[in-house]
PDB file of C-alpha atoms and ligand atoms in Angstrom:
ATOM      1  CA  MET A   1      24.663 140.727 181.052  1.00 50.00           C
ATOM      2  CA  LEU A   2      24.676 143.094 178.605  1.00 58.00           C
ATOM      3  CA  ASP A   3      24.602 142.607 174.784  1.00 69.00           C
ATOM      4  CA  VAL A   4      27.116 144.957 174.290  1.00 78.00           C
ATOM      5  CA  ASP A   5      30.677 145.259 174.752  1.00 93.00           C
ATOM      6  CA  ILE A   6      32.059 146.871 177.880  1.00 97.00           C
ATOM      7  CA  LYS A   7      34.863 148.553 177.930  1.00 98.00           C
ATOM      8  CA  LEU A   8      36.460 149.510 181.442  1.00 98.00           C
ATOM      9  CA  GLN A   9      39.189 151.762 181.572  1.00 98.00           C
ATOM     10  CA  LYS A  10      41.309 153.658 185.116  1.00 98.00           C
ATOM     11  CA  ILE A  11      42.891 157.070 184.487  1.00 98.00           C
ATOM     12  CA  GLY A  12      45.195 157.348 187.150  1.00 98.00           C
ATOM     13  CA  GLY A  13      45.164 159.994 189.890  1.00 98.00           C
ATOM     14  CA  SER A  14      49.083 160.162 189.325  1.00 96.00           C
ATOM     15  CA  VAL A  15      47.698 161.272 185.705  1.00 98.00           C
ATOM     16  CA  ILE A  16      44.907 164.306 185.780  1.00 98.00           C
ATOM     17  CA  THR A  17      46.355 165.264 189.061  1.00 98.00           C
ATOM     18  CA  GLU A  18      49.489 166.880 190.111  1.00 96.00           C
ATOM     19  CA  ARG A  19      50.798 163.697 192.160  1.00 90.00           C
ATOM     20  CA  THR A  20      53.747 165.543 194.016  1.00 90.00           C
ATOM     21  CA  SER A  21      51.420 168.510 195.041  1.00 93.00           C
ATOM     22  CA  ASN A  22      50.790 168.171 199.234  1.00 89.00           C
ATOM     23  CA  ARG A  23      47.447 169.928 198.328  1.00 94.00           C
ATOM     24  CA  PRO A  24      44.777 168.604 195.723  1.00 97.00           C
ATOM     25  CA  GLU A  25      45.919 169.940 192.307  1.00 97.00           C
ATOM     26  CA  PRO A  26      44.055 168.940 189.266  1.00 98.00           C
ATOM     27  CA  ARG A  27      45.466 169.072 186.191  1.00 98.00           C
ATOM     28  CA  LEU A  28      43.126 170.374 184.038  1.00 98.00           C
ATOM     29  CA  GLU A  29      44.876 170.163 180.731  1.00 98.00           C
ATOM     30  CA  GLU A  30      45.593 166.779 181.163  1.00 98.00           C
ATOM     31  CA  MET A  31      42.294 165.953 181.968  1.00 98.00           C
ATOM     32  CA  LYS A  32      41.299 167.592 178.494  1.00 98.00           C
ATOM     33  CA  ARG A  33      43.553 166.144 175.878  1.00 98.00           C
ATOM     34  CA  ILE A  34      42.381 162.760 178.003  1.00 98.00           C
ATOM     35  CA  ALA A  35      38.795 163.641 177.345  1.00 98.00           C
ATOM     36  CA  LYS A  36      39.413 164.255 173.794  1.00 98.00           C
ATOM     37  CA  GLU A  37      41.105 161.217 173.443  1.00 98.00           C
ATOM     38  CA  ILE A  38      37.855 158.936 174.787  1.00 98.00           C
ATOM     39  CA  SER A  39      35.444 161.524 172.859  1.00 97.00           C
ATOM     40  CA  GLU A  40      37.360 160.594 169.766  1.00 95.00           C
ATOM     41  CA  GLY A  41      37.800 156.785 170.388  1.00 91.00           C
ATOM     42  CA  LEU A  42      33.854 156.229 171.530  1.00 93.00           C
ATOM     43  CA  SER A  43      31.830 154.028 169.108  1.00 88.00           C
ATOM     44  CA  GLU A  44      28.344 152.090 169.146  1.00 87.00           C
ATOM     45  CA  ASP A  45      30.039 148.833 168.930  1.00 90.00           C
ATOM     46  CA  TYR A  46      31.206 149.227 173.145  1.00 95.00           C
ATOM     47  CA  SER A  47      30.174 151.198 176.248  1.00 97.00           C
ATOM     48  CA  LEU A  48      32.289 152.557 178.300  1.00 98.00           C
ATOM     49  CA  ALA A  49      32.947 152.845 181.828  1.00 98.00           C
ATOM     50  CA  LEU A  50      35.729 155.123 183.859  1.00 98.00           C
ATOM     51  CA  VAL A  51      37.339 154.911 186.937  1.00 98.00           C
ATOM     52  CA  HIS A  52      40.056 157.534 188.272  1.00 98.00           C
ATOM     53  CA  GLY A  53      42.491 157.500 190.989  1.00 98.00           C
ATOM     54  CA  GLY A  54      43.022 160.278 193.880  1.00 97.00           C
ATOM     55  CA  GLY A  55      46.180 161.668 193.013  1.00 96.00           C
ATOM     56  CA  SER A  56      46.917 164.287 195.611  1.00 97.00           C
ATOM     57  CA  HIS A  57      43.242 164.659 196.201  1.00 97.00           C
ATOM     58  CA  GLY A  58      43.371 161.642 197.816  1.00 97.00           C
ATOM     59  CA  HIS A  59      45.982 160.055 198.715  1.00 96.00           C
ATOM     60  CA  GLN A  60      47.995 163.117 200.817  1.00 96.00           C
ATOM     61  CA  ILE A  61      45.001 163.412 203.042  1.00 96.00           C
ATOM     62  CA  VAL A  62      44.755 159.915 203.838  1.00 97.00           C
ATOM     63  CA  ASP A  63      48.432 159.787 204.853  1.00 96.00           C
ATOM     64  CA  GLU A  64      48.148 162.602 207.147  1.00 96.00           C
ATOM     65  CA  THR A  65      44.920 161.813 208.812  1.00 97.00           C
ATOM     66  CA  GLU A  66      45.354 158.042 208.763  1.00 97.00           C
ATOM     67  CA  ILE A  67      42.067 157.525 208.045  1.00 98.00           C
ATOM     68  CA  ASP A  68      42.219 154.054 207.122  1.00 97.00           C
ATOM     69  CA  LYS A  69      43.333 152.402 209.864  1.00 95.00           C
ATOM     70  CA  GLY A  70      40.359 153.541 211.505  1.00 95.00           C
ATOM     71  CA  ILE A  71      37.993 155.972 213.349  1.00 95.00           C
ATOM     72  CA  ASP A  72      37.911 156.727 216.511  1.00 94.00           C
ATOM     73  CA  SER A  73      37.034 160.325 217.150  1.00 97.00           C
ATOM     74  CA  VAL A  74      35.263 163.034 216.159  1.00 97.00           C
ATOM     75  CA  GLU A  75      38.599 164.807 214.477  1.00 97.00           C
ATOM     76  CA  ASP A  76      38.664 161.181 212.199  1.00 98.00           C
ATOM     77  CA  LEU A  77      34.502 161.638 211.206  1.00 98.00           C
ATOM     78  CA  MET A  78      36.028 165.265 209.650  1.00 98.00           C
ATOM     79  CA  SER A  79      38.799 163.874 208.284  1.00 98.00           C
ATOM     80  CA  PHE A  80      36.739 160.818 206.798  1.00 98.00           C
ATOM     81  CA  SER A  81      34.012 163.508 205.433  1.00 98.00           C
ATOM     82  CA  ILE A  82      36.563 165.966 204.031  1.00 98.00           C
ATOM     83  CA  THR A  83      38.501 163.359 201.816  1.00 98.00           C
ATOM     84  CA  GLN A  84      35.035 161.887 200.217  1.00 98.00           C
ATOM     85  CA  SER A  85      34.638 165.582 199.851  1.00 98.00           C
ATOM     86  CA  GLN A  86      38.129 166.276 198.199  1.00 98.00           C
ATOM     87  CA  MET A  87      37.670 162.997 195.754  1.00 98.00           C
ATOM     88  CA  ASP A  88      33.849 164.252 194.922  1.00 98.00           C
ATOM     89  CA  GLU A  89      35.772 167.502 193.734  1.00 98.00           C
ATOM     90  CA  LEU A  90      38.289 166.123 191.641  1.00 98.00           C
ATOM     91  CA  ASN A  91      35.530 163.576 189.816  1.00 98.00           C
ATOM     92  CA  TYR A  92      33.088 166.381 189.544  1.00 98.00           C
ATOM     93  CA  THR A  93      36.036 168.716 187.823  1.00 98.00           C
ATOM     94  CA  PHE A  94      37.229 165.532 185.497  1.00 98.00           C
ATOM     95  CA  THR A  95      33.377 164.699 184.942  1.00 98.00           C
ATOM     96  CA  ASN A  96      32.760 168.478 183.090  1.00 98.00           C
ATOM     97  CA  VAL A  97      35.611 168.326 181.634  1.00 98.00           C
ATOM     98  CA  LEU A  98      34.548 165.094 179.863  1.00 98.00           C
ATOM     99  CA  GLN A  99      31.036 166.872 179.019  1.00 98.00           C
ATOM    100  CA  GLY A 100      32.908 169.700 177.599  1.00 98.00           C
ATOM    101  CA  GLU A 101      34.235 167.495 174.702  1.00 98.00           C
ATOM    102  CA  ASP A 102      31.113 165.658 174.552  1.00 98.00           C
ATOM    103  CA  VAL A 103      31.174 162.443 176.880  1.00 98.00           C
ATOM    104  CA  PRO A 104      27.847 161.735 178.080  1.00 98.00           C
ATOM    105  CA  ALA A 105      29.942 161.410 181.306  1.00 98.00           C
ATOM    106  CA  PHE A 106      27.916 160.421 184.539  1.00 98.00           C
ATOM    107  CA  SER A 107      29.315 160.827 188.157  1.00 98.00           C
ATOM    108  CA  THR A 108      29.127 157.368 189.815  1.00 98.00           C
ATOM    109  CA  GLN A 109      29.389 157.955 193.873  1.00 98.00           C
ATOM    110  CA  PRO A 110      31.030 154.104 194.431  1.00 98.00           C
ATOM    111  CA  SER A 111      31.005 155.108 198.531  1.00 98.00           C
ATOM    112  CA  ALA A 112      27.553 155.288 198.448  1.00 98.00           C
ATOM    113  CA  SER A 113      26.716 151.443 198.012  1.00 98.00           C
ATOM    114  CA  ALA A 114      30.558 149.942 198.888  1.00 98.00           C
ATOM    115  CA  ILE A 115      31.026 147.859 202.119  1.00 98.00           C
ATOM    116  CA  MET A 116      34.505 147.188 202.987  1.00 98.00           C
ATOM    117  CA  LYS A 117      35.790 144.314 205.173  1.00 98.00           C
ATOM    118  CA  ASP A 118      39.221 145.332 207.001  1.00 97.00           C
ATOM    119  CA  GLY A 119      40.193 146.684 203.204  1.00 97.00           C
ATOM    120  CA  LYS A 120      38.671 144.769 201.035  1.00 98.00           C
ATOM    121  CA  LEU A 121      35.764 145.298 198.791  1.00 98.00           C
ATOM    122  CA  GLU A 122      32.906 142.985 199.704  1.00 98.00           C
ATOM    123  CA  ASN A 123      29.902 144.262 197.637  1.00 97.00           C
ATOM    124  CA  MET A 124      29.016 147.026 195.799  1.00 98.00           C
ATOM    125  CA  ASP A 125      25.783 147.995 193.887  1.00 96.00           C
ATOM    126  CA  TYR A 126      27.065 147.594 190.182  1.00 98.00           C
ATOM    127  CA  GLU A 127      23.608 146.749 188.815  1.00 97.00           C
ATOM    128  CA  ALA A 128      22.794 150.647 188.001  1.00 97.00           C
ATOM    129  CA  VAL A 129      26.184 151.228 186.017  1.00 98.00           C
ATOM    130  CA  GLY A 130      25.229 148.467 184.383  1.00 97.00           C
ATOM    131  CA  GLY A 131      21.562 150.405 183.662  1.00 97.00           C
ATOM    132  CA  LEU A 132      23.509 153.444 182.303  1.00 97.00           C
ATOM    133  CA  LEU A 133      25.987 151.205 180.407  1.00 97.00           C
ATOM    134  CA  GLY A 134      22.922 150.174 178.484  1.00 95.00           C
ATOM    135  CA  GLU A 135      21.857 153.456 178.045  1.00 95.00           C
ATOM    136  CA  GLY A 136      24.839 154.450 176.663  1.00 95.00           C
ATOM    137  CA  LEU A 137      26.318 156.897 179.123  1.00 98.00           C
ATOM    138  CA  VAL A 138      29.805 156.974 181.005  1.00 98.00           C
ATOM    139  CA  PRO A 139      29.677 155.962 184.480  1.00 98.00           C
ATOM    140  CA  VAL A 140      32.787 157.733 186.117  1.00 99.00           C
ATOM    141  CA  LEU A 141      33.571 156.141 189.320  1.00 98.00           C
ATOM    142  CA  TYR A 142      36.881 156.893 191.599  1.00 98.00           C
ATOM    143  CA  GLY A 143      38.575 155.810 194.421  1.00 98.00           C
ATOM    144  CA  VAL A 144      36.833 156.926 197.693  1.00 98.00           C
ATOM    145  CA  PRO A 145      37.285 156.500 201.542  1.00 98.00           C
ATOM    146  CA  ALA A 146      34.390 154.195 202.117  1.00 98.00           C
ATOM    147  CA  TYR A 147      32.628 152.309 205.252  1.00 98.00           C
ATOM    148  CA  ASP A 148      34.362 149.547 206.495  1.00 98.00           C
ATOM    149  CA  THR A 149      32.633 147.073 208.935  1.00 98.00           C
ATOM    150  CA  GLU A 150      35.828 146.421 211.066  1.00 97.00           C
ATOM    151  CA  LYS A 151      37.533 149.777 210.824  1.00 96.00           C
ATOM    152  CA  GLY A 152      34.874 152.022 210.570  1.00 97.00           C
ATOM    153  CA  CYS A 153      37.065 153.338 207.050  1.00 98.00           C
ATOM    154  CA  SER A 154      38.596 151.734 204.707  1.00 97.00           C
ATOM    155  CA  ILE A 155      40.037 153.271 200.788  1.00 98.00           C
ATOM    156  CA  LEU A 156      38.467 151.773 198.015  1.00 98.00           C
ATOM    157  CA  SER A 157      40.830 151.862 195.670  1.00 98.00           C
ATOM    158  CA  GLY A 158      39.967 152.490 191.729  1.00 98.00           C
ATOM    159  CA  ASP A 159      42.624 149.399 191.024  1.00 98.00           C
ATOM    160  CA  GLU A 160      40.307 147.619 193.515  1.00 98.00           C
ATOM    161  CA  ILE A 161      36.860 148.776 191.337  1.00 98.00           C
ATOM    162  CA  LEU A 162      38.141 148.192 188.264  1.00 98.00           C
ATOM    163  CA  PRO A 163      38.900 144.321 188.417  1.00 98.00           C
ATOM    164  CA  TYR A 164      35.571 144.435 190.781  1.00 98.00           C
ATOM    165  CA  LEU A 165      33.417 145.584 187.879  1.00 98.00           C
ATOM    166  CA  GLY A 166      35.172 143.410 185.251  1.00 98.00           C
ATOM    167  CA  ASP A 167      34.664 140.885 186.799  1.00 98.00           C
ATOM    168  CA  LYS A 168      30.506 141.280 187.564  1.00 98.00           C
ATOM    169  CA  PHE A 169      30.645 142.594 183.565  1.00 97.00           C
ATOM    170  CA  GLU A 170      32.310 139.628 182.268  1.00 97.00           C
ATOM    171  CA  VAL A 171      35.420 141.997 179.909  1.00 97.00           C
ATOM    172  CA  GLU A 172      38.213 140.407 178.269  1.00 96.00           C
ATOM    173  CA  GLU A 173      40.639 142.812 180.395  1.00 97.00           C
ATOM    174  CA  VAL A 174      40.513 145.791 182.127  1.00 98.00           C
ATOM    175  CA  LEU A 175      42.489 149.263 180.838  1.00 98.00           C
ATOM    176  CA  HIS A 176      44.732 150.809 183.778  1.00 98.00           C
ATOM    177  CA  GLY A 177      46.061 154.073 182.237  1.00 98.00           C
ATOM    178  CA  THR A 178      49.281 155.401 184.783  1.00 97.00           C
ATOM    179  CA  ASN A 179      51.826 157.474 184.613  1.00 95.00           C
ATOM    180  CA  VAL A 180      54.814 154.849 183.341  1.00 93.00           C
ATOM    181  CA  ARG A 181      54.786 153.026 180.476  1.00 93.00           C
ATOM    182  CA  GLY A 182      54.393 149.763 181.803  1.00 94.00           C
ATOM    183  CA  ILE A 183      56.145 147.578 184.400  1.00 93.00           C
ATOM    184  CA  TYR A 184      59.346 147.601 184.766  1.00 90.00           C
ATOM    185  CA  PRO A 185      61.326 143.953 185.918  1.00 85.00           C
ATOM    186  CA  GLU A 186      63.147 145.879 188.833  1.00 72.00           C
ATOM    187  CA  ASP A 187      62.431 148.083 191.366  1.00 63.00           C
ATOM    188  CA  PRO A 188      62.529 151.299 188.262  1.00 61.00           C
ATOM    189  CA  LYS A 189      65.086 153.749 188.804  1.00 63.00           C
ATOM    190  CA  ASP A 190      65.194 154.692 185.175  1.00 64.00           C
ATOM    191  CA  PHE A 191      61.442 155.487 184.597  1.00 61.00           C
ATOM    192  CA  GLU A 192      62.462 156.877 180.645  1.00 65.00           C
ATOM    193  CA  ASN A 193      64.873 154.046 179.723  1.00 64.00           C
ATOM    194  CA  ASP A 194      64.378 150.937 181.037  1.00 72.00           C
ATOM    195  CA  ASP A 195      62.689 148.156 178.982  1.00 85.00           C
ATOM    196  CA  ILE A 196      59.328 146.754 180.325  1.00 91.00           C
ATOM    197  CA  VAL A 197      58.184 143.500 180.443  1.00 92.00           C
ATOM    198  CA  ASP A 198      55.614 143.092 178.307  1.00 94.00           C
ATOM    199  CA  ARG A 199      53.576 140.025 179.940  1.00 95.00           C
ATOM    200  CA  ILE A 200      52.889 139.070 183.421  1.00 95.00           C
ATOM    201  CA  ASP A 201      51.303 135.307 183.863  1.00 95.00           C
ATOM    202  CA  SER A 202      51.840 134.776 187.758  1.00 93.00           C
ATOM    203  CA  MET A 203      52.272 137.138 190.728  1.00 92.00           C
ATOM    204  CA  ASP A 204      54.833 135.315 192.159  1.00 90.00           C
ATOM    205  CA  GLU A 205      56.898 136.058 189.087  1.00 84.00           C
ATOM    206  CA  ALA A 206      56.074 139.645 189.564  1.00 86.00           C
ATOM    207  CA  LYS A 207      56.062 140.391 192.924  1.00 85.00           C
ATOM    208  CA  ASN A 208      60.446 140.362 193.227  1.00 80.00           C
ATOM    209  CA  TYR A 209      59.979 143.622 191.468  1.00 79.00           C
ATOM    210  CA  LEU A 210      56.748 145.223 191.931  1.00 86.00           C
ATOM    211  CA  GLY A 211      56.853 148.237 194.312  1.00 79.00           C
ATOM    212  CA  GLY A 212      54.672 150.501 195.620  1.00 80.00           C
ATOM    213  CA  SER A 213      54.796 153.851 194.141  1.00 80.00           C
ATOM    214  CA  GLN A 214      57.613 157.100 193.868  1.00 79.00           C
ATOM    215  CA  TYR A 215      54.818 159.312 195.704  1.00 81.00           C
ATOM    216  CA  THR A 216      52.541 159.418 198.494  1.00 83.00           C
ATOM    217  CA  ASP A 217      50.575 156.172 197.805  1.00 85.00           C
ATOM    218  CA  VAL A 218      47.948 154.938 200.680  1.00 88.00           C
ATOM    219  CA  THR A 219      46.663 152.201 198.554  1.00 88.00           C
ATOM    220  CA  GLY A 220      49.730 150.205 197.604  1.00 87.00           C
ATOM    221  CA  GLY A 221      50.850 151.811 194.347  1.00 90.00           C
ATOM    222  CA  MET A 222      51.580 149.328 191.507  1.00 93.00           C
ATOM    223  CA  ARG A 223      51.873 146.131 193.526  1.00 94.00           C
ATOM    224  CA  LYS A 224      48.338 146.378 194.585  1.00 96.00           C
ATOM    225  CA  LYS A 225      47.270 147.046 191.046  1.00 97.00           C
ATOM    226  CA  VAL A 226      48.494 143.786 189.720  1.00 97.00           C
ATOM    227  CA  GLU A 227      47.820 141.879 192.973  1.00 96.00           C
ATOM    228  CA  TYR A 228      43.817 142.921 192.530  1.00 98.00           C
ATOM    229  CA  LEU A 229      44.241 142.136 189.353  1.00 98.00           C
ATOM    230  CA  PHE A 230      45.128 138.417 189.985  1.00 97.00           C
ATOM    231  CA  GLU A 231      42.572 137.967 193.340  1.00 97.00           C
ATOM    232  CA  TYR A 232      39.574 138.897 190.884  1.00 98.00           C
ATOM    233  CA  GLY A 233      41.015 136.582 187.775  1.00 98.00           C
ATOM    234  CA  VAL A 234      40.783 139.656 185.829  1.00 98.00           C
ATOM    235  CA  PRO A 235      43.262 140.153 182.871  1.00 98.00           C
ATOM    236  CA  GLY A 236      44.615 143.776 182.448  1.00 98.00           C
ATOM    237  CA  ARG A 237      46.605 146.062 180.689  1.00 98.00           C
ATOM    238  CA  ILE A 238      48.884 148.569 182.294  1.00 98.00           C
ATOM    239  CA  PHE A 239      49.683 151.608 180.182  1.00 98.00           C
ATOM    240  CA  ASP A 240      51.397 155.077 179.852  1.00 97.00           C
ATOM    241  CA  ALA A 241      48.253 157.805 179.891  1.00 98.00           C
ATOM    242  CA  THR A 242      50.236 160.612 179.966  1.00 97.00           C
ATOM    243  CA  GLU A 243      51.792 160.253 176.481  1.00 97.00           C
ATOM    244  CA  SER A 244      49.731 162.036 174.279  1.00 98.00           C
ATOM    245  CA  GLY A 245      47.252 159.659 171.841  1.00 98.00           C
ATOM    246  CA  ASN A 246      47.225 156.032 174.567  1.00 98.00           C
ATOM    247  CA  VAL A 247      44.331 156.790 176.117  1.00 98.00           C
ATOM    248  CA  ARG A 248      42.503 156.035 172.291  1.00 98.00           C
ATOM    249  CA  LYS A 249      44.885 153.725 171.046  1.00 97.00           C
ATOM    250  CA  VAL A 250      43.696 150.981 173.963  1.00 97.00           C
ATOM    251  CA  LEU A 251      40.669 151.842 173.728  1.00 96.00           C
ATOM    252  CA  ASP A 252      40.714 150.923 169.850  1.00 95.00           C
ATOM    253  CA  GLY A 253      42.489 147.259 171.021  1.00 95.00           C
ATOM    254  CA  GLU A 254      46.218 148.707 170.150  1.00 97.00           C
ATOM    255  CA  ASP A 255      48.328 146.491 172.585  1.00 96.00           C
ATOM    256  CA  LEU A 256      49.784 148.773 174.470  1.00 96.00           C
ATOM    257  CA  GLY A 257      52.110 148.713 177.657  1.00 97.00           C
ATOM    258  CA  THR A 258      51.955 145.244 180.058  1.00 97.00           C
ATOM    259  CA  TYR A 259      49.482 142.794 179.670  1.00 98.00           C
ATOM    260  CA  ILE A 260      48.804 140.804 182.619  1.00 97.00           C
ATOM    261  CA  SER A 261      47.250 137.412 182.272  1.00 96.00           C
ATOM    262  CA  PRO A 262      46.082 135.888 185.971  1.00 96.00           C
TER     263      PRO A 262
HETATM  264  N1  ATP B 301      58.588 147.399 188.823  1.00 87.10           N
HETATM  265  C1  ATP B 301      57.113 148.590 188.751  1.00 87.10           C
HETATM  266  N2  ATP B 301      57.149 148.866 187.405  1.00 87.10           N
HETATM  267  C2  ATP B 301      56.623 150.199 186.967  1.00 87.10           C
HETATM  268  N3  ATP B 301      55.775 151.051 188.017  1.00 87.10           N
HETATM  269  C3  ATP B 301      56.247 150.626 189.312  1.00 87.10           C
HETATM  270  C4  ATP B 301      57.070 149.529 189.461  1.00 87.10           C
HETATM  271  N4  ATP B 301      56.894 149.517 190.974  1.00 87.10           N
HETATM  272  C5  ATP B 301      56.391 150.863 192.004  1.00 87.10           C
HETATM  273  N5  ATP B 301      55.981 150.899 190.156  1.00 87.10           N
HETATM  274  C6  ATP B 301      55.453 152.577 190.844  1.00 87.10           C
HETATM  275  O1  ATP B 301      54.015 152.466 190.238  1.00 87.10           O
HETATM  276  C7  ATP B 301      53.749 154.042 190.031  1.00 87.10           C
HETATM  277  C8  ATP B 301      52.371 153.827 189.107  1.00 87.10           C
HETATM  278  O2  ATP B 301      51.516 153.543 190.630  1.00 87.10           O
HETATM  279  P1  ATP B 301      50.761 155.008 191.485  1.00 87.10           P
HETATM  280  O3  ATP B 301      49.858 154.448 192.029  1.00 87.10           O
HETATM  281  O4  ATP B 301      51.631 156.240 191.930  1.00 87.10           O
HETATM  282  O5  ATP B 301      49.650 155.875 190.366  1.00 87.10           O
HETATM  283  P2  ATP B 301      48.244 155.599 189.991  1.00 87.10           P
HETATM  284  O6  ATP B 301      47.645 154.332 190.197  1.00 87.10           O
HETATM  285  O7  ATP B 301      48.398 155.997 188.501  1.00 87.10           O
HETATM  286  O8  ATP B 301      47.735 156.809 190.662  1.00 87.10           O
HETATM  287  P3  ATP B 301      46.419 157.348 191.794  1.00 87.10           P
HETATM  288  O9  ATP B 301      46.758 155.620 192.663  1.00 87.10           O
HETATM  289  O10 ATP B 301      46.551 158.621 192.384  1.00 87.10           O
HETATM  290  O11 ATP B 301      45.260 156.615 191.006  1.00 87.10           O
HETATM  291  C9  ATP B 301      55.065 154.513 189.455  1.00 87.10           C
HETATM  292  O12 ATP B 301      54.916 155.659 189.225  1.00 87.10           O
HETATM  293  C10 ATP B 301      56.061 154.046 189.943  1.00 87.10           C
HETATM  294  O13 ATP B 301      56.550 154.511 191.031  1.00 87.10           O
HETATM  295 MG1   MG B 302      47.873 154.498 192.419  1.00 87.10          MG
END
């Protein structure tokens, strides 16, 4: 593996898009704020790869067209194709904003090499990602519709890409930026005021209160986010990336949000 310390951070689609919109709607101001924080946080002490989610560029179209349930018509093929393009567009926009803040962001398209089997990632090329990290670039991967050996198409979630890479690169923890302060001990109603749990050590303990998402979400929301960490055995931190300063703070090693310890 690489000599340099690697950090892996996901920025949720709930942060960089208007999640409630029923058409693709990027949040450029949020992207810019995050790009600034990342730029300020970059250091020679580590290499950084980013992953972002779909938000309104991904979840709605998949929910409507159900391409994740299988591809069996020309119409499905077109929806598969267009979903990929909508995600490319979001990735292009975010990458551009990062470059505008002097982050050497490098768009990295996961479904060019990912093989899924019945919704689960079997294999994805990560050697090039390692090489790019070694050169000092910031690869920017993203959730995408991907080739599935059983169904033709399934959704490769950014929530799976993060621990997949975390496992391959043997990172200490992955950083999940989303739109809540952490994990609430019950299906959350009061996102502002409820206390979050500091730490989760077992999925058994967490499954009682982990829900999906308050929005349309085709990749299982918070529950799947946590499940993937346990599946891959990779520790992770769920933190609020909508709160100014937090993206930078977690890169600096601050203990924000909820820590998941598989
Ligand atoms: N126990 C819980 N604690 C905190 N959030 C929870 C819990 N159960 C469910 N959620 C939901 O998880 C959501 C965050 O996951 P969601 O998939 O919506 O965002 P994201 O992963 O950041 O976005 P994207 O999927 O577009 O990348 C919260 O907004 C909340 O509605
Ligand atoms: Mg999600």
